[in-house]
Coordinates of C-alpha atoms in Angstrom, one line a residue:
M1 CA 109.2 111.9 69.7
A2 CA 110.6 109.8 72.6
S3 CA 109.1 106.5 73.4
I4 CA 108.3 105.3 76.9
Y5 CA 107.3 102.2 78.7
T6 CA 104.3 102.2 80.9
Y7 CA 105.4 99.8 83.6
Q8 CA 102.5 98.4 85.7
W9 CA 103.9 97.1 88.9
N10 CA 100.9 94.9 89.5
D11 CA 101.1 93.4 86.0
T12 CA 103.5 91.2 84.2
S13 CA 104.0 93.2 81.1
A14 CA 105.7 96.4 80.0
V15 CA 103.6 98.1 77.5
R16 CA 105.2 100.4 75.0
S17 CA 103.2 103.6 74.4
C18 CA 103.6 107.1 73.0
A19 CA 104.7 110.2 74.9
S20 CA 102.9 112.8 72.8
T21 CA 100.4 113.9 75.4
A22 CA 102.1 113.0 78.7
T23 CA 103.3 115.3 81.4
W24 CA 106.9 114.5 82.5
L25 CA 109.2 115.9 85.1
V26 CA 112.5 115.0 86.8
L27 CA 112.5 113.9 90.4
Q28 CA 115.8 113.2 92.1
G29 CA 117.6 112.5 88.8
V30 CA 115.0 110.1 87.6
V31 CA 112.8 111.0 84.6
F32 CA 109.1 110.2 85.5
M33 CA 106.1 110.5 83.3
L34 CA 102.6 110.9 84.9
D35 CA 99.7 109.2 83.1
I36 CA 96.7 111.1 84.7
P37 CA 93.1 110.2 83.7
G38 CA 91.1 112.9 85.4
D39 CA 92.6 113.7 88.8
T40 CA 93.8 110.2 89.7
V41 CA 97.3 108.9 89.0
Q42 CA 96.7 105.3 87.9
E43 CA 100.2 104.5 87.0
V44 CA 103.7 106.0 87.4
V45 CA 105.3 106.0 84.1
Y46 CA 108.9 106.8 83.3
W47 CA 110.9 107.6 80.2
R48 CA 113.1 104.7 79.2
D49 CA 114.2 105.3 75.6
L50 CA 117.6 103.6 75.3
C51 CA 119.0 106.0 72.8
A52 CA 117.3 109.2 73.9
V53 CA 118.5 109.1 77.5
G54 CA 122.2 109.2 76.7
L55 CA 125.1 109.1 79.1
S56 CA 127.7 111.7 80.0
S57 CA 131.1 111.2 78.3
E58 CA 132.6 110.5 81.7
T59 CA 130.1 107.7 82.4
T60 CA 130.5 106.3 78.9
E61 CA 134.2 106.0 79.4
K62 CA 133.7 104.5 82.9
A63 CA 131.4 101.9 81.4
R64 CA 134.1 101.0 78.8
Q65 CA 137.0 100.8 81.3
E66 CA 135.2 99.3 84.3
L67 CA 132.4 97.3 82.8
N68 CA 133.9 96.2 79.5
E69 CA 131.0 97.9 77.7
N70 CA 131.6 98.2 73.9
P71 CA 129.0 100.1 71.8
D72 CA 130.0 98.2 68.7
T73 CA 129.1 94.9 70.2
L74 CA 126.2 96.0 72.5
H75 CA 123.5 94.4 70.4
A76 CA 125.3 91.1 70.0
D77 CA 126.0 91.0 73.8
I78 CA 122.4 91.5 74.6
Q79 CA 121.3 88.9 72.0
Q80 CA 123.7 86.3 73.4
V81 CA 122.0 86.7 76.8
R82 CA 118.6 86.5 75.3
D83 CA 119.5 83.3 73.4
M84 CA 120.2 81.6 76.7
I85 CA 116.6 82.0 77.9
V86 CA 115.6 78.7 76.2
T87 CA 117.9 76.8 78.6
R88 CA 115.6 77.7 81.5
P89 CA 112.1 76.7 80.6
D90 CA 111.2 76.5 84.3
I91 CA 111.4 80.3 84.6
G92 CA 109.0 82.8 83.2
F93 CA 111.2 85.6 81.8
L94 CA 108.6 88.4 81.8
R95 CA 110.8 91.0 80.2
T96 CA 113.5 90.5 77.6
D97 CA 113.8 93.9 75.9
D98 CA 117.2 95.3 75.1
D99 CA 117.5 98.0 77.8
F100 CA 116.2 95.6 80.5
I101 CA 118.9 93.0 79.7
L102 CA 121.5 95.8 79.4
R103 CA 121.2 96.6 83.1
F104 CA 122.0 93.0 84.0
L105 CA 125.0 93.0 81.6
R106 CA 126.3 96.2 83.3
A107 CA 125.8 94.6 86.8
R108 CA 128.0 91.6 85.7
K109 CA 130.6 93.6 83.7
F110 CA 129.4 92.1 80.4
N111 CA 130.1 88.5 81.3
Q112 CA 127.3 86.9 79.4
A113 CA 127.1 83.7 81.5
E114 CA 127.1 85.6 84.8
T115 CA 124.6 88.0 83.3
F116 CA 122.2 85.3 82.4
R117 CA 122.6 83.7 85.8
L118 CA 121.6 87.0 87.4
L119 CA 118.7 87.5 85.0
A120 CA 117.4 84.0 85.8
Q121 CA 117.8 84.5 89.6
Y122 CA 115.9 87.8 89.3
F123 CA 112.8 86.1 87.9
Q124 CA 113.2 83.0 89.9
F125 CA 113.3 85.0 93.2
R126 CA 110.0 86.6 92.1
Q127 CA 108.4 83.2 91.2
Q128 CA 109.5 81.7 94.6
N129 CA 108.2 84.7 96.6
L130 CA 104.9 85.4 94.8
D131 CA 103.4 87.0 97.9
M132 CA 106.0 89.7 97.9
F133 CA 105.2 90.8 94.4
Q134 CA 101.4 90.3 94.3
S135 CA 100.8 94.1 94.8
F136 CA 104.3 95.4 94.0
K137 CA 103.4 99.1 93.7
V138 CA 103.8 102.4 95.5
D139 CA 100.3 102.6 96.9
D140 CA 100.3 99.0 98.3
P141 CA 99.5 99.6 102.0
G142 CA 102.6 97.8 103.3
I143 CA 105.0 99.4 100.9
K144 CA 103.5 102.8 101.5
R145 CA 103.9 102.5 105.2
A146 CA 107.5 101.5 104.9
L147 CA 108.2 104.4 102.5
M148 CA 106.5 106.8 104.8
D149 CA 108.8 105.6 107.7
G150 CA 111.9 106.2 105.6
F151 CA 112.6 102.7 104.2
P152 CA 114.6 103.5 102.3
G153 CA 115.9 107.1 102.4
V154 CA 117.4 108.3 99.1
L155 CA 119.8 111.3 99.0
E156 CA 119.4 113.6 96.1
T157 CA 123.2 114.3 96.0
P158 CA 125.3 111.4 94.8
D159 CA 128.7 110.6 96.2
Q160 CA 131.9 111.8 94.6
H161 CA 131.8 108.8 92.2
G162 CA 128.3 109.4 91.0
R163 CA 126.8 106.6 93.1
K164 CA 123.3 107.1 94.5
I165 CA 123.3 107.1 98.4
L166 CA 120.6 105.1 100.1
I167 CA 120.2 105.5 103.9
L168 CA 118.4 103.4 106.5
F169 CA 117.8 104.5 110.1
A170 CA 117.3 101.1 111.7
S171 CA 115.6 102.4 114.9
N172 CA 112.7 103.7 112.8
W173 CA 111.6 100.1 112.4
D174 CA 108.3 100.0 114.3
Q175 CA 107.7 96.2 114.3
G176 CA 104.1 96.7 115.1
R177 CA 103.6 98.8 112.0
N178 CA 106.0 97.4 109.4
S179 CA 106.9 93.9 108.7
F180 CA 110.5 93.2 107.6
T181 CA 109.1 91.8 104.3
D182 CA 107.3 95.1 103.5
I183 CA 110.5 97.1 104.3
L184 CA 112.3 94.8 101.8
R185 CA 109.6 95.2 99.3
A186 CA 109.8 99.0 99.6
I187 CA 113.6 98.9 99.1
L188 CA 113.3 96.6 96.1
L189 CA 110.6 98.8 94.5
S190 CA 112.7 101.9 95.1
L191 CA 115.7 100.2 93.4
E192 CA 113.4 99.3 90.5
V193 CA 112.6 103.0 90.0
L194 CA 116.2 104.1 90.5
I195 CA 117.8 101.5 88.2
E196 CA 115.9 103.0 85.3
N197 CA 118.6 105.7 85.3
Q198 CA 121.4 104.5 83.1
E199 CA 123.9 106.6 84.9
L200 CA 123.1 104.6 88.1
Q201 CA 123.3 101.3 86.2
I202 CA 127.0 102.1 85.7
N203 CA 127.9 104.2 88.8
G204 CA 125.9 102.1 91.2
F205 CA 124.8 102.7 94.8
I206 CA 126.0 103.2 98.3
L207 CA 124.1 102.1 101.4
I208 CA 124.5 103.7 104.8
M209 CA 122.8 102.1 107.8
D210 CA 122.5 104.1 111.0
W211 CA 122.0 101.7 114.0
S212 CA 121.6 104.5 116.6
N213 CA 119.1 103.4 119.3
F214 CA 118.4 100.1 117.6
S215 CA 117.5 97.9 120.5
F216 CA 118.4 94.3 121.3
K217 CA 114.7 93.5 121.2
Q218 CA 114.5 94.9 117.6
A219 CA 117.6 93.0 116.6
S220 CA 116.2 89.7 117.9
K221 CA 113.5 89.9 115.2
L222 CA 116.2 89.7 112.5
T223 CA 116.0 86.0 112.1
P224 CA 118.3 84.0 109.8
N225 CA 115.4 83.3 107.5
I226 CA 114.4 86.9 106.9
L227 CA 118.1 88.0 106.6
K228 CA 118.6 85.3 104.0
L229 CA 115.6 86.5 102.1
A230 CA 117.0 90.1 102.0
I231 CA 120.4 88.8 100.8
E232 CA 118.8 86.7 98.1
G233 CA 116.7 89.6 97.0
L234 CA 119.5 92.2 97.0
Q235 CA 122.8 90.5 96.5
D236 CA 121.8 87.5 94.3
S237 CA 118.8 88.7 92.4
F238 CA 119.0 92.4 91.5
P239 CA 121.0 94.1 88.8
A240 CA 122.5 96.9 91.0
R241 CA 126.2 97.6 91.7
F242 CA 126.7 98.3 95.4
G243 CA 130.0 100.0 95.9
G244 CA 129.8 100.0 99.7
I245 CA 127.6 99.2 102.7
H246 CA 128.5 101.4 105.7
F247 CA 127.4 100.7 109.3
V248 CA 127.5 103.7 111.7
N249 CA 126.7 103.7 115.4
Q250 CA 126.3 100.0 115.5
P251 CA 126.0 98.2 118.9
W252 CA 127.8 95.0 119.7
Y253 CA 124.9 92.7 118.8
I254 CA 125.1 93.8 115.2
H255 CA 128.5 92.1 115.1
A256 CA 126.8 89.0 116.4
M257 CA 124.2 89.4 113.6
Y258 CA 127.0 89.4 111.1
T259 CA 128.1 85.9 112.2
I260 CA 124.6 84.7 111.2
I261 CA 124.6 86.2 107.8
K262 CA 128.2 85.7 106.9
A263 CA 127.6 82.3 105.4
F264 CA 125.1 83.9 102.9
L265 CA 127.4 86.7 101.7
K266 CA 129.7 86.5 98.7
D267 CA 133.3 87.4 99.3
K268 CA 132.9 90.5 97.2
T269 CA 130.0 91.6 99.4
R270 CA 131.9 91.0 102.6
K271 CA 134.8 93.2 101.4
R272 CA 132.4 96.1 100.7
I273 CA 130.9 96.1 104.2
F274 CA 132.5 98.7 106.5
L275 CA 132.0 99.4 110.2
H276 CA 132.5 103.0 111.3
G277 CA 131.0 103.0 114.8
N278 CA 130.6 106.5 116.2
N279 CA 133.6 107.9 114.5
L280 CA 132.4 109.5 111.3
N281 CA 135.9 110.4 110.1
S282 CA 136.4 106.9 108.7
L283 CA 133.1 107.3 106.8
H284 CA 134.3 110.6 105.4
Q285 CA 137.5 108.9 104.0
L286 CA 135.2 106.9 101.7
I287 CA 132.3 109.3 101.2
L288 CA 133.0 113.1 101.1
P289 CA 131.2 115.3 103.7
D290 CA 129.9 117.4 100.8
C291 CA 127.7 114.4 99.8
L292 CA 126.3 113.7 103.2
P293 CA 123.6 115.2 105.4
S294 CA 124.5 116.7 108.8
E295 CA 123.5 113.6 110.7
F296 CA 126.6 111.9 109.2
G297 CA 128.9 114.9 109.8
G298 CA 128.2 116.2 106.3
T299 CA 127.6 119.7 105.0
L300 CA 124.2 119.0 103.5
P301 CA 121.0 119.9 105.5
P302 CA 119.5 117.3 107.9
Y303 CA 117.8 114.5 106.0
D304 CA 114.0 114.3 105.9
M305 CA 113.1 110.7 105.8
G306 CA 109.8 111.5 104.0
I307 CA 111.4 113.1 100.9
W308 CA 111.7 109.8 98.9
A309 CA 108.2 108.8 100.0
R310 CA 106.9 112.2 98.7
T311 CA 108.8 111.7 95.5
L312 CA 107.0 108.4 94.8
L313 CA 103.7 109.2 96.5
G314 CA 103.2 112.8 95.6
P315 CA 103.1 116.1 97.6
N316 CA 99.9 115.2 99.4
Y317 CA 101.9 112.7 101.4
N318 CA 101.3 113.3 105.1
D319 CA 103.4 112.1 108.0
E320 CA 100.4 111.7 110.3
T321 CA 97.6 110.4 108.1
E322 CA 97.2 107.6 105.5
Y323 CA 97.9 108.8 102.0
T324 CA 95.3 108.7 99.2
L325 CA 96.8 108.4 95.7
T326 CA 95.4 111.7 94.2
Y327 CA 97.2 114.9 93.6
D328 CA 97.6 117.8 91.2
A329 CA 100.4 117.2 88.7
L330 CA 101.2 120.9 88.4
H331 CA 101.9 121.1 92.1
V332 CA 104.3 118.1 91.7
K333 CA 106.1 120.0 89.0
E334 CA 106.4 123.2 91.1
C335 CA 107.3 121.4 94.3
Y336 CA 110.1 119.3 92.8
G337 CA 111.1 121.8 90.1
G338 CA 112.6 124.1 92.8
G339 CA 110.3 127.1 92.4
D340 CA 108.2 126.8 95.6
K341 CA 109.8 127.9 98.9
E342 CA 106.9 126.4 100.9
C343 CA 107.5 123.0 99.3
A344 CA 111.3 123.4 99.9
D345 CA 110.6 124.1 103.6
K346 CA 108.4 121.0 103.8
L347 CA 111.2 118.8 102.4
L348 CA 113.5 119.7 105.4
K349 CA 111.4 118.8 108.4
R350 CA 113.5 116.9 110.8
S351 CA 116.6 114.9 111.5
Q352 CA 116.3 111.2 112.0
S353 CA 119.7 110.3 113.4
A354 CA 120.5 110.1 117.1
V355 CA 123.8 111.8 116.2
E356 CA 123.7 115.6 116.5
P357 CA 124.4 117.3 113.2
G358 CA 128.1 117.7 112.7
T359 CA 129.0 115.9 115.9
L360 CA 131.8 113.2 115.9
R361 CA 131.7 111.0 118.9
Q362 CA 134.7 109.5 120.6
A363 CA 135.7 106.2 118.9
D364 CA 134.7 103.0 120.6
R365 CA 136.3 99.6 120.3
Y366 CA 134.1 98.7 117.3
N367 CA 135.1 101.8 115.2
T368 CA 136.8 100.6 112.1
A369 CA 136.6 101.3 108.4
Q370 CA 137.9 97.8 107.7
P371 CA 135.5 95.4 106.0
L372 CA 133.6 93.1 108.3
L373 CA 135.8 90.3 106.9
A374 CA 138.6 91.8 109.0
L375 CA 136.8 90.6 112.1
D376 CA 137.8 87.0 111.3

């Protein structure tokens, strides 16, 4: 019998429980378990047994070669990090179980000192920004609105290196509807769900930001303080490996924005930020078209920005009305199990990019696949 954790986003504990009577399914490569009293989903629960999940032989070898992961010393590596917790009595380490610490080791290539620094920053960021995590769950109104507006988008198909692709259509930011903080919360919550997948702990993530129709007025709301908050939450305080951050269709004032955030970026992060402008050929040199939706010149169908929201919120999600957190678990299984054409049609509703599917525009003077650091 596999064991699971019931993770309560609005609580401070992870409660180990038994999976004997639960209903579970796979949504976009993540194993979820639904704890359903009556007709109401009270918690989203997901399978996290360290031994039962397993890794492909290719990923296991990748972890050994790229991350210095050694199964023979794994327990000792984890314990060394755990032993450092006593050095920071000012921080409440709310989780210290093996598989939680393991994701931090993988994010820092099994350097124990760097791993502990990241672990401490993870909890310190949450202590210093308590308002962001007071109701850190899918049905929080602010998080729910951001998810429904496509913040973030998550592609089902990984890139050619097994990395999960996240996409953001910047112009979808309705500043009267979503605060920047709620968008950041929705992104962090999505990453918390995705990072449970051990393959993604090793392979990592790719972020594509489409700046089509992102106005100067919208950009003016990206103040240094909120940009610094995002950098602290994503770069400095989360155990995810980001293999690349790709800007497409970016206007000139996004370059000006970079001069603001440059001081907060690590050198490694700067080297992984690429500007492609309107020329998607440079994007395809790094991410194969077979992995991309048609908005980015890929061979996949147009992306529906609501697909990830429906994954987390359930099939009763509606673009036009507020969502109530009730649904039929069997319908979820049918809808995401691939046996319902009506559901499949609903998952492909519209394109969100201003670029016509498959269209490559003429390159402008900002088109470059070089890192932003090359602008120096």
